[in-house]
Tab-separated table of C-alpha atoms and ligand atoms in Angstrom:
chain	number	residue	atom	x	y	z
P	1	MET	CA	44.750	38.018	7.001
P	2	ALA	CA	44.780	40.377	9.943
P	3	GLU	CA	43.215	43.668	8.956
P	4	SER	CA	44.398	46.966	10.332
P	5	PRO	CA	42.367	50.161	10.412
P	6	THR	CA	43.560	51.666	7.157
P	7	THR	CA	39.921	52.529	6.561
P	8	PRO	CA	37.331	53.181	9.229
P	9	ALA	CA	35.320	50.126	10.218
P	10	THR	CA	31.734	50.315	9.045
P	11	LEU	CA	28.758	48.032	9.248
P	12	THR	CA	26.320	49.321	6.740
P	13	LYS	CA	26.498	50.801	3.304
P	14	SER	CA	24.898	54.017	4.446
P	15	SER	CA	27.509	54.471	7.173
P	16	THR	CA	30.454	54.468	4.776
P	17	PRO	CA	32.480	57.677	5.258
P	18	SER	CA	31.561	60.098	2.531
P	19	LYS	CA	32.175	63.644	1.396
P	20	LYS	CA	29.688	64.606	4.084
P	21	MET	CA	32.515	64.262	6.589
P	22	THR	CA	33.541	67.881	6.669
P	23	LYS	CA	37.096	68.016	7.941
P	24	LYS	CA	38.887	64.870	6.890
P	25	ILE	CA	42.395	64.696	8.287
P	26	GLN	CA	45.238	63.144	6.321
P	27	PHE	CA	48.128	61.238	7.865
P	28	THR	CA	51.009	62.194	5.612
P	29	LYS	CA	53.767	59.725	6.518
P	30	LYS	CA	54.155	56.077	5.617
P	31	SER	CA	56.546	54.173	7.849
P	32	PRO	CA	58.138	50.789	7.054
P	33	PHE	CA	57.152	49.922	10.642
P	34	SER	CA	53.497	49.534	9.660
P	35	LYS	CA	54.244	47.168	6.794
P	36	GLU	CA	56.538	45.055	8.940
P	37	LEU	CA	54.060	44.928	11.837
P	38	LYS	CA	51.272	43.728	9.555
P	39	ARG	CA	53.625	41.149	8.026
P	40	ARG	CA	54.584	39.762	11.442
P	41	VAL	CA	50.975	39.590	12.620
P	42	ASP	CA	49.843	37.858	9.424
P	43	ALA	CA	52.755	35.413	9.797
P	44	TYR	CA	51.653	34.684	13.381
P	45	PHE	CA	48.133	33.718	12.279
P	46	GLN	CA	49.475	31.572	9.446
P	47	GLU	CA	52.123	29.797	11.537
P	48	GLN	CA	49.687	29.100	14.376
P	49	ASN	CA	46.948	28.173	11.893
P	50	LEU	CA	44.533	30.474	13.720
P	51	SER	CA	41.544	32.431	12.513
P	52	PRO	CA	41.520	36.129	13.530
P	53	ARG	CA	37.755	35.803	14.197
P	54	ASP	CA	35.134	33.152	15.104
P	55	GLN	CA	36.834	32.017	18.288
P	56	PRO	CA	34.927	29.353	20.310
P	57	LYS	CA	35.966	31.171	23.499
P	58	MET	CA	33.996	34.212	22.320
P	59	TYR	CA	30.776	32.254	21.966
P	60	LEU	CA	31.203	30.749	25.453
P	61	LYS	CA	31.977	34.181	26.868
P	62	THR	CA	28.857	35.616	25.227
P	63	VAL	CA	26.675	32.953	26.873
P	64	ILE	CA	28.262	33.603	30.300
P	65	ILE	CA	27.892	37.400	30.151
P	66	LEU	CA	24.344	37.347	28.769
P	67	SER	CA	23.334	34.813	31.468
P	68	TRP	CA	24.886	37.075	34.109
P	69	THR	CA	22.920	40.049	32.734
P	70	LEU	CA	19.591	38.182	32.605
P	71	ALA	CA	20.070	36.622	36.059
P	72	SER	CA	20.864	40.050	37.598
P	73	TYR	CA	17.772	41.575	35.954
P	74	ALA	CA	15.486	38.710	37.051
P	75	LEU	CA	16.806	38.781	40.633
P	76	LEU	CA	16.516	42.579	40.758
P	77	LEU	CA	12.855	42.338	39.785
P	78	PHE	CA	11.770	39.114	41.465
P	79	GLY	CA	14.433	38.368	44.111
P	80	PRO	CA	13.970	38.879	47.878
P	81	ALA	CA	12.549	42.301	48.756
P	82	ILE	CA	15.572	43.311	50.816
P	83	VAL	CA	17.022	46.740	50.102
P	84	TRP	CA	20.725	45.782	50.156
P	85	PHE	CA	20.001	42.774	47.921
P	86	LYS	CA	18.207	44.981	45.381
P	87	PHE	CA	21.142	47.399	45.279
P	88	LEU	CA	23.578	44.490	44.930
P	89	MET	CA	21.610	43.116	41.970
P	90	ALA	CA	21.382	46.582	40.373
P	91	ALA	CA	25.175	46.932	40.707
P	92	SER	CA	25.586	43.437	39.264
P	93	LEU	CA	23.293	44.374	36.347
P	94	GLY	CA	25.339	47.546	35.725
P	95	ALA	CA	28.611	45.581	35.716
P	96	ALA	CA	27.094	42.909	33.453
P	97	MET	CA	25.834	45.545	30.982
P	98	ALA	CA	29.312	47.063	30.847
P	99	GLY	CA	30.594	43.511	30.218
P	100	VAL	CA	28.203	43.169	27.259
P	101	GLY	CA	29.604	46.440	25.926
P	102	PHE	CA	33.238	45.462	26.398
P	103	SER	CA	33.092	41.877	25.193
P	104	ILE	CA	30.132	41.378	22.849
P	105	MET	CA	28.895	44.558	21.182
P	106	HIS	CA	32.370	46.060	20.734
P	107	ASP	CA	33.662	43.034	18.796
P	108	GLY	CA	30.398	42.874	16.841
P	109	GLY	CA	30.656	46.577	15.997
P	110	HIS	CA	34.190	46.166	14.697
P	111	ARG	CA	33.238	42.979	12.808
P	112	SER	CA	35.964	41.192	14.734
P	113	TYR	CA	33.523	38.725	16.286
P	114	SER	CA	32.907	36.656	13.163
P	115	THR	CA	33.525	36.496	9.433
P	116	LYS	CA	29.735	36.249	9.072
P	117	ASN	CA	28.272	39.709	9.075
P	118	TRP	CA	24.890	38.632	10.438
P	119	ILE	CA	26.616	37.346	13.590
P	120	ASN	CA	28.432	40.669	13.979
P	121	ARG	CA	25.168	42.547	13.501
P	122	ILE	CA	23.396	40.522	16.195
P	123	ALA	CA	26.331	41.045	18.584
P	124	PHE	CA	26.300	44.773	17.771
P	125	PHE	CA	22.528	44.973	18.293
P	126	SER	CA	23.175	44.143	21.966
P	127	LEU	CA	24.085	47.838	22.284
P	128	ASP	CA	20.609	48.885	21.090
P	129	MET	CA	19.139	46.416	23.577
P	130	LEU	CA	21.124	48.203	26.285
P	131	GLY	CA	19.670	51.572	25.322
P	132	ALA	CA	22.295	53.200	23.070
P	133	SER	CA	22.071	53.338	19.284
P	134	SER	CA	24.554	51.067	17.501
P	135	TYR	CA	24.209	53.241	14.390
P	136	ILE	CA	25.291	56.411	16.226
P	137	TRP	CA	28.006	54.537	18.129
P	138	ASN	CA	29.373	53.130	14.873
P	139	TRP	CA	30.071	56.686	13.733
P	140	LYS	CA	31.215	57.924	17.121
P	141	HIS	CA	33.565	55.056	17.894
P	142	ASN	CA	34.419	53.010	14.801
P	143	VAL	CA	34.771	55.953	12.470
P	144	PHE	CA	35.649	59.156	14.341
P	145	HIS	CA	37.382	57.762	17.435
P	146	HIS	CA	39.371	55.027	15.684
P	147	THR	CA	40.368	57.250	12.765
P	148	TYR	CA	41.240	60.327	14.838
P	149	PRO	CA	42.133	59.184	18.377
P	150	ASN	CA	43.025	62.073	20.714
P	151	ILE	CA	42.483	64.737	18.039
P	152	VAL	CA	40.284	67.427	19.588
P	153	ASP	CA	36.950	68.152	17.801
P	154	HIS	CA	37.327	64.956	15.718
P	155	ASP	CA	37.511	62.268	18.420
P	156	ASP	CA	34.110	62.492	20.094
P	157	ASP	CA	35.344	60.468	23.090
P	158	LEU	CA	37.256	63.575	24.211
P	159	ASN	CA	34.051	65.550	24.337
P	160	VAL	CA	32.425	65.565	27.780
P	161	GLY	CA	31.018	69.059	27.331
P	162	VAL	CA	32.297	72.035	29.304
P	163	PHE	CA	32.523	69.914	32.447
P	164	GLY	CA	35.786	68.193	31.595
P	165	ARG	CA	39.056	69.158	29.961
P	166	LEU	CA	40.593	65.936	28.685
P	167	ALA	CA	42.991	67.378	26.087
P	168	PRO	CA	45.319	70.403	26.131
P	169	GLU	CA	43.594	72.048	23.147
P	170	GLN	CA	40.255	72.172	24.931
P	171	THR	CA	39.145	75.405	26.598
P	172	HIS	CA	40.108	75.730	30.250
P	173	TYR	CA	37.557	76.875	32.795
P	174	LYS	CA	38.320	77.686	36.417
P	175	PHE	CA	36.143	74.882	37.765
P	176	HIS	CA	38.291	72.328	35.902
P	177	GLN	CA	40.672	72.568	38.871
P	178	TYR	CA	38.209	70.212	40.590
P	179	GLN	CA	37.637	67.877	37.620
P	180	HIS	CA	39.823	65.128	39.084
P	181	ILE	CA	37.236	64.926	41.884
P	182	TYR	CA	33.862	65.404	40.210
P	183	LEU	CA	34.441	63.889	36.756
P	184	TRP	CA	34.134	60.325	38.121
P	185	PHE	CA	30.521	61.059	39.064
P	186	LEU	CA	29.768	62.507	35.648
P	187	TYR	CA	31.221	59.391	33.976
P	188	GLY	CA	28.453	57.486	35.746
P	189	LEU	CA	25.765	59.670	34.162
P	190	LEU	CA	26.994	59.156	30.583
P	191	PRO	CA	24.851	56.063	29.749
P	192	ALA	CA	21.631	57.823	30.831
P	193	LYS	CA	22.696	60.841	28.755
P	194	TRP	CA	23.243	58.602	25.688
P	195	HIS	CA	19.941	56.763	26.181
P	196	LEU	CA	17.770	59.799	26.785
P	197	PHE	CA	19.470	62.711	24.997
P	198	ASP	CA	22.668	62.220	22.945
P	199	ASP	CA	21.341	59.625	20.497
P	200	PHE	CA	18.267	61.737	19.699
P	201	GLU	CA	20.280	64.936	19.446
P	202	LYS	CA	22.773	63.313	17.043
P	203	LEU	CA	19.952	61.710	15.066
P	204	TYR	CA	18.441	65.180	14.650
P	205	THR	CA	21.628	67.145	13.887
P	206	GLY	CA	23.731	64.502	12.072
P	207	ARG	CA	26.829	66.066	13.632
P	208	MET	CA	29.643	65.044	15.987
P	209	GLY	CA	32.196	67.737	16.767
P	210	VAL	CA	33.358	69.266	13.467
P	211	ASN	CA	32.258	66.195	11.509
P	212	SER	CA	28.888	65.338	10.060
P	213	PHE	CA	27.539	61.902	9.303
P	214	PRO	CA	24.563	60.601	7.297
P	215	ARG	CA	21.467	60.412	9.446
P	216	PRO	CA	19.977	56.901	9.582
P	217	LYS	CA	17.328	56.021	7.023
P	218	GLY	CA	15.249	52.934	6.225
P	219	TRP	CA	16.487	49.828	8.028
P	220	ASP	CA	18.992	51.786	10.161
P	221	LEU	CA	16.240	54.112	11.373
P	222	PHE	CA	14.004	51.119	12.092
P	223	VAL	CA	16.806	49.515	14.171
P	224	PHE	CA	17.350	52.828	16.007
P	225	PHE	CA	13.738	53.095	17.167
P	226	SER	CA	13.248	49.319	17.683
P	227	GLY	CA	16.231	49.310	20.032
P	228	LYS	CA	14.922	52.308	21.957
P	229	ILE	CA	11.428	50.787	22.291
P	230	LEU	CA	12.800	47.402	23.421
P	231	PHE	CA	15.137	49.050	25.923
P	232	PHE	CA	12.533	51.362	27.434
P	233	THR	CA	10.172	48.372	27.670
P	234	TRP	CA	12.537	46.172	29.722
P	235	ALA	CA	14.144	49.029	31.660
P	236	PHE	CA	11.009	51.041	32.565
P	237	VAL	CA	7.671	49.533	31.431
P	238	ILE	CA	8.060	45.978	32.801
P	239	PRO	CA	9.600	47.008	36.175
P	240	SER	CA	6.831	49.641	36.564
P	241	MET	CA	4.288	46.787	36.672
P	242	PHE	CA	5.826	45.682	39.984
P	243	TYR	CA	7.304	48.849	41.511
P	244	SER	CA	6.510	52.557	41.575
P	245	PHE	CA	7.851	54.544	38.624
P	246	TRP	CA	10.193	56.593	40.855
P	247	VAL	CA	11.717	53.456	42.380
P	248	VAL	CA	12.290	52.170	38.836
P	249	CYS	CA	13.945	55.472	37.841
P	250	ALA	CA	16.177	55.396	40.929
P	251	PHE	CA	17.376	51.851	40.177
P	252	TYR	CA	17.796	52.706	36.478
P	253	LEU	CA	20.098	55.555	37.482
P	254	PHE	CA	22.014	53.411	39.963
P	255	ALA	CA	22.580	50.474	37.557
P	256	THR	CA	23.558	52.729	34.637
P	257	PHE	CA	25.802	54.751	36.957
P	258	ILE	CA	27.835	51.607	37.742
P	259	GLU	CA	27.852	50.760	34.025
P	260	GLY	CA	28.974	54.280	33.079
P	261	VAL	CA	31.851	54.464	35.554
P	262	LEU	CA	33.171	51.075	34.415
P	263	LEU	CA	32.861	51.909	30.699
P	264	ALA	CA	34.386	55.378	31.035
P	265	VAL	CA	37.294	54.283	33.221
P	266	VAL	CA	38.321	51.474	30.849
P	267	PHE	CA	38.137	53.738	27.791
P	268	GLN	CA	39.820	56.720	29.510
P	269	LEU	CA	42.742	54.573	30.686
P	270	ALA	CA	43.504	53.847	27.052
P	271	HIS	CA	43.892	57.432	25.860
P	272	CYS	CA	43.583	60.146	28.511
P	273	LEU	CA	46.884	59.685	30.286
P	274	GLU	CA	50.043	61.632	30.991
P	275	GLU	CA	52.070	59.689	28.418
P	276	ALA	CA	49.556	59.876	25.553
P	277	ASP	CA	49.930	62.424	22.745
P	278	PHE	CA	47.187	64.842	21.724
P	279	PRO	CA	48.411	66.057	18.325
P	280	MET	CA	46.573	68.687	16.317
P	281	PRO	CA	46.475	68.821	12.516
P	282	ASN	CA	48.293	71.650	10.797
P	283	GLU	CA	46.567	74.416	8.819
P	284	TYR	CA	46.213	72.050	5.838
P	285	ASN	CA	44.399	69.507	8.020
P	286	LYS	CA	47.340	67.131	7.961
P	287	ILE	CA	49.032	65.146	10.712
P	288	ASP	CA	52.687	64.560	9.993
P	289	ASP	CA	52.706	60.964	11.171
P	290	ASP	CA	52.085	57.424	10.005
P	291	PHE	CA	48.517	56.307	10.747
P	292	LEU	CA	49.505	53.252	12.813
P	293	ILE	CA	52.243	55.141	14.661
P	294	HIS	CA	49.664	57.826	15.517
P	295	GLN	CA	47.616	55.045	17.159
P	296	LEU	CA	50.684	54.054	19.196
P	297	HIS	CA	51.391	57.630	20.253
P	298	THR	CA	47.845	58.199	21.458
P	299	THR	CA	46.996	54.854	23.068
P	300	ALA	CA	48.177	52.786	26.056
P	301	ASP	CA	47.742	49.257	27.413
P	302	PHE	CA	47.319	48.393	31.075
P	303	ALA	CA	47.535	45.335	33.330
P	304	PRO	CA	48.530	42.942	30.497
P	305	ASN	CA	49.110	40.046	32.918
P	306	ASN	CA	45.782	40.350	34.729
P	307	LYS	CA	43.793	37.534	33.084
P	308	LEU	CA	40.526	38.119	34.953
P	309	LEU	CA	40.519	41.827	34.110
P	310	SER	CA	41.432	41.076	30.470
P	311	TRP	CA	38.504	38.638	30.273
P	312	TYR	CA	36.006	41.090	31.770
P	313	VAL	CA	37.034	44.187	29.801
P	314	GLY	CA	37.028	42.307	26.494
P	315	GLY	CA	40.743	42.774	25.942
P	316	LEU	CA	40.328	46.561	26.082
P	317	ASN	CA	43.303	46.735	28.445
P	318	PHE	CA	45.143	45.911	25.177
P	319	GLN	CA	43.849	49.046	23.447
P	320	VAL	CA	47.094	49.473	21.512
P	321	GLU	CA	46.526	46.145	19.773
P	322	HIS	CA	42.831	46.946	19.402
P	323	HIS	CA	43.621	50.244	17.663
P	324	LEU	CA	46.211	48.616	15.414
P	325	PHE	CA	44.065	45.579	14.531
P	326	PRO	CA	40.419	46.383	15.325
P	327	LYS	CA	39.125	43.621	13.080
P	328	VAL	CA	40.906	40.882	15.028
P	329	SER	CA	39.010	39.170	17.865
P	330	HIS	CA	40.098	40.462	21.276
P	331	ILE	CA	40.896	36.864	22.287
P	332	HIS	CA	44.161	37.275	20.310
P	333	TYR	CA	45.326	40.586	21.827
P	334	PRO	CA	47.715	39.158	24.490
P	335	ALA	CA	49.607	37.258	21.776
P	336	LEU	CA	49.604	40.267	19.425
P	337	ALA	CA	50.898	42.510	22.241
P	338	LYS	CA	54.198	40.606	22.273
P	339	ILE	CA	54.602	41.068	18.507
P	340	VAL	CA	53.694	44.770	18.708
P	341	GLU	CA	56.117	45.412	21.565
P	342	GLU	CA	58.953	43.600	19.791
P	343	THR	CA	58.349	45.460	16.538
P	344	CYS	CA	58.182	48.794	18.381
P	345	ASN	CA	61.518	48.008	20.040
P	346	ASP	CA	63.057	47.104	16.668
P	347	TYR	CA	61.930	50.410	15.147
P	348	GLY	CA	62.556	52.598	18.221
P	349	ILE	CA	58.873	53.482	18.626
P	350	GLN	CA	57.492	54.010	22.108
P	351	TYR	CA	54.962	51.434	23.264
P	352	HIS	CA	52.838	52.669	26.187
P	353	CYS	CA	51.901	50.077	28.784
P	354	HIS	CA	51.140	50.311	32.507
P	355	ALA	CA	51.946	47.104	34.375
P	356	THR	CA	48.890	47.474	36.606
P	357	PHE	CA	45.371	48.856	36.476
P	358	TRP	CA	46.110	51.140	39.440
P	359	GLY	CA	49.214	52.569	37.760
P	360	SER	CA	47.113	53.461	34.750
P	361	LEU	CA	44.311	54.895	36.901
P	362	ARG	CA	46.860	57.093	38.701
P	363	SER	CA	48.116	58.374	35.348
P	364	HIS	CA	44.551	59.300	34.279
P	365	TYR	CA	43.982	61.026	37.642
P	366	ASN	CA	47.271	62.971	37.336
P	367	TRP	CA	46.339	63.989	33.786
P	368	LEU	CA	43.005	65.374	34.979
P	369	VAL	CA	44.824	67.312	37.734
P	370	ARG	CA	47.365	68.750	35.272
P	371	LEU	CA	44.781	69.822	32.707
P	372	GLY	CA	42.539	71.220	35.406
P	373	LYS	CA	45.183	73.526	36.886
P	374	ASN	CA	45.460	76.032	34.064
P	375	ALA	CA	45.670	76.271	30.332
P	376	GLU	CA	49.324	77.286	30.179
P	377	GLN	CA	50.747	74.364	32.105
P	378	VAL	CA	50.260	71.750	29.422
P	379	ALA	CA	51.588	72.337	25.936
P	380	PRO	CA	49.708	70.515	23.175
P	381	SER	CA	51.750	68.635	20.602
P	382	VAL	CA	51.168	70.320	17.262
P	383	ALA	CA	51.814	68.498	14.024
P	384	GLU	CA	54.653	69.876	11.864
P	385	PRO	CA	53.535	71.428	8.555
P	386	ALA	CA	53.812	68.784	5.861
Z	1	ZN	ZN1	37.048	50.034	19.307
């Protein structure tokens, strides 16, 4: 059976949403669309005799991307001592690390990689190996982002500090008029910020936006620090045996900059666009919409026919399908997209999709320009009182 996100995806018992989540939003409508969509998707898997998870292609892809990552790292450290070659390998390492995030850890984190939880956990641990805590990301992405996409203060992906205004409800500052120029550079600094600051700050405060989450204990805390130690060892300690510490820091920043731009662009093109909605809950903390339809209103696909891009970004150019069926392997998204589009047409629900990557990138750029101009020019969509 294909599972849809009626409850937030979680990996561990301690990360189950609890009363500690302060401002839980309710989606008050139930549409026959959701039932019919789930029925059609389940029928597809049954008719085709396919498993939603454990796809052989995923295991092959994992081997290819991990080999790419290791080869880039080895060549960066031990390859020819030519400056342009070192920068090329650092860029390759950054792109490979983003590939691990898109295609391995993301499926593991959503438990869409395998029906066996230990396989999902290993895949998810690749995030810790790349410097960011899988425990914190589980709450940030699987719980808060997937449950409340594009809802300010609840969806932590909208929060880039005072530097960026990604949603109409966020405070406007004068310097936002330049955000369509400088924000791309800040996207590149996000991984370093996660590695060195955000994870520790969230571990200490147990808060994300208006929501709180249980701070990791026991095994989760052990995984948090093990991941950090392993990452700092391969990213800083080992390279420092062969190069000066400052050279290591410079290449760390360069590789993670490439990684950050790639990760941020792919995730921003799914939600921060001109056509996406940014609804706010009413005074009773309710959104007057069906949960799955909210996902459709706030999410967009891009470049659905670009097979190479789809492979590299782990199907995240099919974010609509990912948000509707996060526990289905991304290998299936192109097939599910046809079912989703058909069902949307049948029920008169808008399905957002840019034919090309560049079309989607332009929409994100235009959105940054519009929100940067001034606060009055973009009206937020406010949920009707239920
Ligand atoms: Zn996701």
